Amino acid sequence: MFRSRVIGSILKRNKAQLNNISSNLKEISSRRFISSSSSSSSSSSTVARSSLYGFRTLFKGNHKPSVRNMSMAASVSMENKEGLKLLVLGGPHAQKMVRIWLFGSAAWVFSMVVLGGVTRLIRSGLSMTDWKFTGGLPPLSDEGWFQEFEKYKQSPEMNINDSSLFALGAGQGFIGWWMVKSGLEEPPSEYAQPRVSPYCLAAHLTSAFVIYSGLFWTGLSVVMPEPPAESVTWVCGAAKVKKLALPVGFIVGITAISGAFVAGNGAGRAYNTFPKMGDTWILDDIFYMKPLIRNFFENTSTVQLDHRILATTAFFSIGALWLATKKLDIHLAIRSLIGSIVGMAAL
């Protein structure tokens, strides 16, 4: 099909030579009626030779099986009966090169999208403040990186991070002052001992845990960066560990905050037996305060009971996390962290 289209294209571009051949054929054909039978065969030979010579000259000068002629034929447009243009396809080699170009470009764009998503997730899109459209290279020395970091210090994102760190430290100091001030006030009853407010103590402890968690998380990210995804099973295993660890971490956090209310109400010394509280499992005065919500924050018996239940739940949740991840194919660093959490819970 392609070869016939090439021939048609060449014939179309050489109408003059075709007309010349046609006139020769007509002239020779008219001689056939005038000449004798002996000369008729000679004329027929002449017709054949002249036709063959014309076609040979035509194809010798124009039809060369090269990439140039193929590309020329591929660029020809024809109009059908409805006036629509049909693109004449190129040869197999041209089609292969076009396929490589298109699919290669698509793969390049896909890799850019993936890299852009990773850049967004790790929040490094604003780290380089100076961009050049062409001829730009990343810093190749420590001095170059320090210069880029100095430029980043002037960006709004760095100022926001500095403000957040300052706000955490200042907020912790303010909460500490608020907690101490609550203990310097007169107790509500002459029989009550002066102590800090359990609410202030819980807020102070929560703020400390937030700062501690942020520093510890940042330290882990420096010492142990993202584990290499050497296999798909590692990635799937890490995702499952994350889903299991989030609720366990929430329970552990609530347990720690409940401990602040135990300390703030002096409930740690009220009942020193475990698992029972004295001679019974649940005391009768756990809901004597009104409104009911006050018992969970100010009632000595209820506060200690809540802390016991939460601590036991956290312990078994950590054990369940360890058992659930024991058969998973995960990175050694993740498995070591889970083991250290189990050890801390056992202590």
PDB file of C-alpha atoms in Angstrom, residues 171-181 204:
ATOM      1  CA  GLY A 171       3.928  28.777  75.066  1.00  0.00           C
ATOM      2  CA  GLN A 172       5.568  26.184  77.279  1.00  0.00           C
ATOM      3  CA  GLY A 173       7.002  28.914  79.466  1.00  0.00           C
ATOM      4  CA  PHE A 174       3.645  30.661  79.734  1.00  0.00           C
ATOM      5  CA  ILE A 175       1.857  27.413  80.637  1.00  0.00           C
ATOM      6  CA  GLY A 176       4.494  26.702  83.279  1.00  0.00           C
ATOM      7  CA  TRP A 177       3.967  30.135  84.840  1.00  0.00           C
ATOM      8  CA  TRP A 178       0.191  29.603  84.725  1.00  0.00           C
ATOM      9  CA  MET A 179       0.586  26.228  86.451  1.00  0.00           C
ATOM     10  CA  VAL A 180       2.767  27.597  89.249  1.00  0.00           C
ATOM     11  CA  LYS A 181       0.454  30.556  89.754  1.00  0.00           C
ATOM     12  CA  HIS A 204       2.027  21.771  80.734  1.00  0.00           C
TER      13      HIS A 204
END
